[in-house]
Short mmCIF file of C-alpha atoms in Angstrom, two decimals:
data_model
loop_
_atom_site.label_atom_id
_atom_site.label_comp_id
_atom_site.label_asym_id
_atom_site.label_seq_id
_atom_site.Cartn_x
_atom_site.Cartn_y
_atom_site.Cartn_z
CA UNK A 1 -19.82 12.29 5.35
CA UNK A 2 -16.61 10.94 6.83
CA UNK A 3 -15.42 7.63 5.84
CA UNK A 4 -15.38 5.38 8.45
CA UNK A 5 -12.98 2.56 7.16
CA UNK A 6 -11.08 1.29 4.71
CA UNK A 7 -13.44 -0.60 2.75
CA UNK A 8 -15.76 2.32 2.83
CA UNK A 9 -12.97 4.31 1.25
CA UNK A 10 -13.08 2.04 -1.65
CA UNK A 11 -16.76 2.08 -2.01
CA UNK A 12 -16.41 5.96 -1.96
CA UNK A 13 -14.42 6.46 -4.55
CA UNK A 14 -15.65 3.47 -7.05
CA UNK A 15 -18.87 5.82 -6.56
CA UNK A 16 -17.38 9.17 -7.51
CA UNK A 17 -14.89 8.01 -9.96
CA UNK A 18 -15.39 4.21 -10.86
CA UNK A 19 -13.55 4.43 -14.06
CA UNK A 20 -10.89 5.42 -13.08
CA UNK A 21 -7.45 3.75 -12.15
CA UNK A 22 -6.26 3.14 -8.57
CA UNK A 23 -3.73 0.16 -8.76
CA UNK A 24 -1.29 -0.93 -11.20
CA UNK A 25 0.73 -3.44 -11.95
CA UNK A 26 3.75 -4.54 -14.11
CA UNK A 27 3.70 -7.19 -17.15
CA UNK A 28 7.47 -7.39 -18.31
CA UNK A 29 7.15 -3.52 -19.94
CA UNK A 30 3.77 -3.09 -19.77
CA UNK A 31 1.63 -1.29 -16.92
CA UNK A 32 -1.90 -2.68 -16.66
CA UNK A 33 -4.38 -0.93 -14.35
CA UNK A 34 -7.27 -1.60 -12.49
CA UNK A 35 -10.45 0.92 -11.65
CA UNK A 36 -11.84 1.65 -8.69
CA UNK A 37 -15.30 0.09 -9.93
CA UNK A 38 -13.86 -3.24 -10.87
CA UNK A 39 -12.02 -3.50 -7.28
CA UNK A 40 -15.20 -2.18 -5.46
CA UNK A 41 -16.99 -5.62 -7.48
CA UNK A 42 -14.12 -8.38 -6.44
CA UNK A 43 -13.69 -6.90 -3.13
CA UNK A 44 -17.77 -7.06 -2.30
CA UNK A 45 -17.80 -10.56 -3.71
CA UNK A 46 -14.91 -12.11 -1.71
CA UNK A 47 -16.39 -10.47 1.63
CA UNK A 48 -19.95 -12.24 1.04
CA UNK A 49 -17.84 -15.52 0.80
CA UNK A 50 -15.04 -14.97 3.69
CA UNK A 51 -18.75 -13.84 5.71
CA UNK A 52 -19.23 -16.79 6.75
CA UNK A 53 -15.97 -16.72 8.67
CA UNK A 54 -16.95 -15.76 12.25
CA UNK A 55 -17.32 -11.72 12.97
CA UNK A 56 -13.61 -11.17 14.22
CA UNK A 57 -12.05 -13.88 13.19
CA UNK A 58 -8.28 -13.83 11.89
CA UNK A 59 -7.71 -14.92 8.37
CA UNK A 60 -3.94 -15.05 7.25
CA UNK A 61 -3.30 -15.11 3.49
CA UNK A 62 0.16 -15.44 1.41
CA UNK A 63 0.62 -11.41 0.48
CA UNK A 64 2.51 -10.07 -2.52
CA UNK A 65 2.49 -6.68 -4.44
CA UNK A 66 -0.33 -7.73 -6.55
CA UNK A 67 -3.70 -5.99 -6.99
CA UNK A 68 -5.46 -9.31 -5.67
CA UNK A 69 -4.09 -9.24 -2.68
CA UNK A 70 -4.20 -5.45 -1.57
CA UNK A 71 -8.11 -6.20 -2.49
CA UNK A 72 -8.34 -9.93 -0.36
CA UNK A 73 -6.81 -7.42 2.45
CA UNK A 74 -9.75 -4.90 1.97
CA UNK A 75 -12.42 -8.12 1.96
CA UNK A 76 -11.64 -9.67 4.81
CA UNK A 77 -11.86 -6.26 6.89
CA UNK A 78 -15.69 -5.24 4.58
CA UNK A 79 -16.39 -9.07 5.74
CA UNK A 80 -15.77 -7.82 9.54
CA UNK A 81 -12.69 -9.87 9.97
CA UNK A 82 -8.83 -9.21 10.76
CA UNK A 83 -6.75 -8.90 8.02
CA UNK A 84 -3.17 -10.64 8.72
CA UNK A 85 -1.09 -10.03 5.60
CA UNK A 86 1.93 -12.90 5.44
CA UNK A 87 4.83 -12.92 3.32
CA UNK A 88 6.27 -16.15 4.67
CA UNK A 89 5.17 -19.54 4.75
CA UNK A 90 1.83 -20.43 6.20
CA UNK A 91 3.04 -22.64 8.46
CA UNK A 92 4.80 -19.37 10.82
CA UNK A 93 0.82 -18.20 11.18
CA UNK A 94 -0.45 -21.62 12.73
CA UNK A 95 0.07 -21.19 16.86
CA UNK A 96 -1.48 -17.67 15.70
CA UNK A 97 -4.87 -19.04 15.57
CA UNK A 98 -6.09 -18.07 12.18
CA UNK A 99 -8.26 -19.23 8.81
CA UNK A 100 -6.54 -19.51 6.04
CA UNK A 101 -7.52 -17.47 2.88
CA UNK A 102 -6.42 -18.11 -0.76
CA UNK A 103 -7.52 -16.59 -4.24
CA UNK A 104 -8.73 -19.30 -6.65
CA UNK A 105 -9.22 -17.51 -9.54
CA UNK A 106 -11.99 -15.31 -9.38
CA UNK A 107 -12.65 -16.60 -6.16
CA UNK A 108 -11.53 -16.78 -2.59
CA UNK A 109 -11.74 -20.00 -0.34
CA UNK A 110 -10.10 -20.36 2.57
CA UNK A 111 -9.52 -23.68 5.24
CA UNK A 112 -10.20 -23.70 8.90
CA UNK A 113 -12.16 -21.32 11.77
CA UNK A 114 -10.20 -19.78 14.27
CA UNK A 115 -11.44 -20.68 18.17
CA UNK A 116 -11.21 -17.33 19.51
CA UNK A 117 -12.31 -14.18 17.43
CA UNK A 118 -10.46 -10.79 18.19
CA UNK A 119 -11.72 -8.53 21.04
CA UNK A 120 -11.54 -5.44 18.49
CA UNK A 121 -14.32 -4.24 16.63
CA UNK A 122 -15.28 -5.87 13.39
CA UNK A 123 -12.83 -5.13 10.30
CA UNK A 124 -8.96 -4.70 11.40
CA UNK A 125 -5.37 -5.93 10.30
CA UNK A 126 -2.50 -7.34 11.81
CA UNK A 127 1.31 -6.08 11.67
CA UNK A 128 4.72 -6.50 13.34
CA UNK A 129 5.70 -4.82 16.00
CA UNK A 130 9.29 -5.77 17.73
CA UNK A 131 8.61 -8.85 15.98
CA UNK A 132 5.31 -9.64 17.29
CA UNK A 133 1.41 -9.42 15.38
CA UNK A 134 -0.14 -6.68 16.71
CA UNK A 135 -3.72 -6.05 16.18
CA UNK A 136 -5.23 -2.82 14.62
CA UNK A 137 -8.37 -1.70 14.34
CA UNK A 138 -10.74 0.31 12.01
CA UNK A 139 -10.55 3.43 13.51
CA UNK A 140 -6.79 3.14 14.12
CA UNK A 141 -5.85 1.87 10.34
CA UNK A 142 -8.28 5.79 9.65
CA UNK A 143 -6.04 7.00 11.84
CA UNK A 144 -2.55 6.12 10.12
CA UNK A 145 -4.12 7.22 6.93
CA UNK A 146 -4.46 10.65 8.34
CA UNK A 147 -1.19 10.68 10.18
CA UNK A 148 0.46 10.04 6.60
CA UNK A 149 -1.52 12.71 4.91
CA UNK A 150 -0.54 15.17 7.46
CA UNK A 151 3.17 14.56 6.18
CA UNK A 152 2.46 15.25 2.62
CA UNK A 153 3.27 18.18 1.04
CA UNK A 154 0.58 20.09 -0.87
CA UNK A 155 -0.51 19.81 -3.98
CA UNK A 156 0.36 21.94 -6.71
CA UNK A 157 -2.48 22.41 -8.35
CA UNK A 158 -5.85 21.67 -6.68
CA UNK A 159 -6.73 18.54 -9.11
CA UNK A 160 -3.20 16.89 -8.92
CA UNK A 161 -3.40 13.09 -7.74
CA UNK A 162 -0.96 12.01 -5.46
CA UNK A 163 1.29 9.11 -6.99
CA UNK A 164 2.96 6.06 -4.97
CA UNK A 165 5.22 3.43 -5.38
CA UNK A 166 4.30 0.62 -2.99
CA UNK A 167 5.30 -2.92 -2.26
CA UNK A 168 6.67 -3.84 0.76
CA UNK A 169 5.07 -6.42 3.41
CA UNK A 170 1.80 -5.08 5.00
CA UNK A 171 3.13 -6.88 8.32
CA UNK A 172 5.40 -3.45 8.59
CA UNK A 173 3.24 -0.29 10.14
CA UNK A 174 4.97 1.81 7.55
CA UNK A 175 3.91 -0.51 4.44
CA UNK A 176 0.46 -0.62 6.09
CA UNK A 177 0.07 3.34 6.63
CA UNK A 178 1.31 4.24 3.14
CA UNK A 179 -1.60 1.56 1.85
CA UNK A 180 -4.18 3.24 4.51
CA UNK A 181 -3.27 6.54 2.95
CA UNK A 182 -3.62 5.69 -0.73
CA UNK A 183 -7.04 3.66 -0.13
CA UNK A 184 -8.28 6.82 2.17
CA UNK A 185 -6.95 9.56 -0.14
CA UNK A 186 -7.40 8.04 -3.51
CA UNK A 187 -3.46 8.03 -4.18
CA UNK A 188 -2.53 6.39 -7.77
CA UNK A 189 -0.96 3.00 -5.95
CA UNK A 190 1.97 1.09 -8.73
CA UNK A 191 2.37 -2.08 -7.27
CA UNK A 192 6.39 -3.19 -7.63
CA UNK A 193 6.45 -6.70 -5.81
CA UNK A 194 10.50 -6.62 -5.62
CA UNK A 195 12.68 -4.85 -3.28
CA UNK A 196 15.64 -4.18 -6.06
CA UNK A 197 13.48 -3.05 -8.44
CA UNK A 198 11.82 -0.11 -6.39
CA UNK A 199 13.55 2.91 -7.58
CA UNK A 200 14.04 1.82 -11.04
CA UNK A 201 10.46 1.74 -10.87
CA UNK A 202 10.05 5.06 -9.21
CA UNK A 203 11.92 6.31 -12.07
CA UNK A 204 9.42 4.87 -15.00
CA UNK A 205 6.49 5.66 -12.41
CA UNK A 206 7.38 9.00 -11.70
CA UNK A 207 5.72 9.25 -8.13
CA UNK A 208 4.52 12.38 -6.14
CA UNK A 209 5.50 10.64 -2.87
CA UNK A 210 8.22 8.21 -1.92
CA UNK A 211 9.24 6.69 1.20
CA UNK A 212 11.82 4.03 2.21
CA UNK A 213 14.65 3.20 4.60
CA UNK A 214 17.65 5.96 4.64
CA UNK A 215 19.24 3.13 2.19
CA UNK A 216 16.49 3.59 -0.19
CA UNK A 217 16.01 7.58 -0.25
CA UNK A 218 20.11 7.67 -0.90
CA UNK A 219 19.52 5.41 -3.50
CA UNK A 220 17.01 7.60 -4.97
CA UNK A 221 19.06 10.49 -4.86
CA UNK A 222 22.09 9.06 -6.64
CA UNK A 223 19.39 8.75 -9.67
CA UNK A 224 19.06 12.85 -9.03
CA UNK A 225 22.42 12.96 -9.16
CA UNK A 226 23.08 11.36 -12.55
CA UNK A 227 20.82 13.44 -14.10
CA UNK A 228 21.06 16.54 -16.38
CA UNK A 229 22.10 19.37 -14.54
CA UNK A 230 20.42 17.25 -11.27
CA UNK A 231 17.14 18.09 -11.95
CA UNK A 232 13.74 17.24 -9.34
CA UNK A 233 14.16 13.34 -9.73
CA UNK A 234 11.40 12.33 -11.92
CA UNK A 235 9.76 15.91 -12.96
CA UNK A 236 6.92 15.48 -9.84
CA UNK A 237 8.58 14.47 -6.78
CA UNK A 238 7.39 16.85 -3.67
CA UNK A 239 6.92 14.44 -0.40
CA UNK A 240 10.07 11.98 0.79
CA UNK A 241 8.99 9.83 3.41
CA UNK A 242 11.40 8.42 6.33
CA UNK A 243 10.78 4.83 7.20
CA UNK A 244 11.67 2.51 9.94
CA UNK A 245 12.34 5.16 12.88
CA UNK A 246 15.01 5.92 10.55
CA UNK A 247 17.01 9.42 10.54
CA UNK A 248 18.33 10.90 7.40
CA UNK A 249 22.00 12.92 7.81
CA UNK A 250 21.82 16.66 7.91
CA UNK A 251 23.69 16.36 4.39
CA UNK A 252 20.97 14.41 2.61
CA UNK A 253 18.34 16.46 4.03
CA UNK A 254 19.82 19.41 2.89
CA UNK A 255 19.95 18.06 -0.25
CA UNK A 256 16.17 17.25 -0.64
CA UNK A 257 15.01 20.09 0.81
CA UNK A 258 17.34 22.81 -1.07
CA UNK A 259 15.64 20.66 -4.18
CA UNK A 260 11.59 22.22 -2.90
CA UNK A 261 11.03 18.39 -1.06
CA UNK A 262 9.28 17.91 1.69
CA UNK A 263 10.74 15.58 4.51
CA UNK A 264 8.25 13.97 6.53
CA UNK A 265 8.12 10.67 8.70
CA UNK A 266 5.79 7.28 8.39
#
């Protein structure tokens, strides 16, 4: 049966495969995971408390690259409300119009109702667009999932998971796509909250897929480039993703793609 959301993506696969690991996270060296089962649990508790939020409602909450939050974004759309990822203060969401949402623990609480629920159909998100929130719905976010898969390349062997480094704000379509397309497709998500630290941790993560700005994809490829006798950066590497409308120089295209990448868009 087709999935028909995100949070039914989750469900999915904490049915097939509930033991094992979709998100992970750094503690100084060490890489702690967290299974599809045990997200499927917090993510079904926090919508039966964030349910009695009105149906459509916008409910803002402090993001960072951290396994609760990618799961508080998955609750509020299962709880039929619109996800608006912030990475500023709360106070640039007020004239928005939206609840507030914090995790307390185990738990989620959150302050306020907004007056006027979203027109879209229950369970969306908000991003940026030319600087302004956009809304997004269900089908749309299924949509951008797809869009993304269509750009990566195929696997080599039939059983290969797909790897990603993510951790950008979710107010950016591209962050938001590349998260649609993990949760959709089952992707192996490492969560690296800090923009320097992204392709030293594509190097210890050794990802299938990576995308970034032109900046970040030349950055990546000066880590080829140091390498014995410029090897496929990382041993796994097949999909590089363009970011941002951005547009990488016939040079460093050349250069991926004479290496057996795939260049592809998001």
């Amino acid at each position: 049966m087709p999935l028909s959301n995100l949070p039914a993506a989750l469900l999915h696969h904490a049915a097939l495969a509930g033991e094992e690991p979709w998100l992970f996270r750094s503690e100084g060296w060490d890489w702690r995971w967290h299974s599809w089962a045990e997200l499927a649990r917090q993510a079904t508790a926090w919508a039966g408390t964030l349910s009695e939020l009105p149906p459509g409602s916008r409910a803002a909450f402090l993001y960072r690259a951290r396994p609760e939050a990618v799961i508080l974004d998955l609750a509020l759309q299962m709880a039929g409300l619109v996800s608006v990822p912030v990475s500023g203060e709360r106070e640039t969401i007020a004239e928005w119009g939206c609840a507030w949402v914090e995790v307390d623990g185990d738990r989620v609480r959150f302050e306020g109702s907004p007056p006027s629920p979203s027109l879209l159909s229950p369970g969306g998100v908000v991003v940026g667009i030319g600087g302004n929130p956009v809304e997004i719905g269900a089908v749309e976010l299924m949509g951008m999932a797809e869009r993304v898969q269509g750009e990566i390349a195929p696997s080599r062997r039939a059983a290969e998971r797909e790897i990603v480094v993510l951790g950008g704000p979710l107010e950016r379509p591209e962050e938001r796509a590349m998260l649609s397309w993990a949760t959709m497709t089952g992707a192996a998500v490492a969560l690296e909250p800090e923009p320097g630290l992204r392709i030293a941790t594509a190097a210890w993560v050794r990802p299938t897929v990576f995308h970034g700005t032109e900046e970040e994809i030349g950055a990546l490829r000066s880590w080829v480039e140091k390498g014995r006798r410029r090897r496929l950066p990382f041993g796994r590497l097949r999909t590089v993703l363009v970011a941002g409308g951005g547009e990488l120089s016939a040079e460093e295209a050349a250069f991926w793609s004479g290496r057996g990448v795939k260049l592809g868009r998001v």
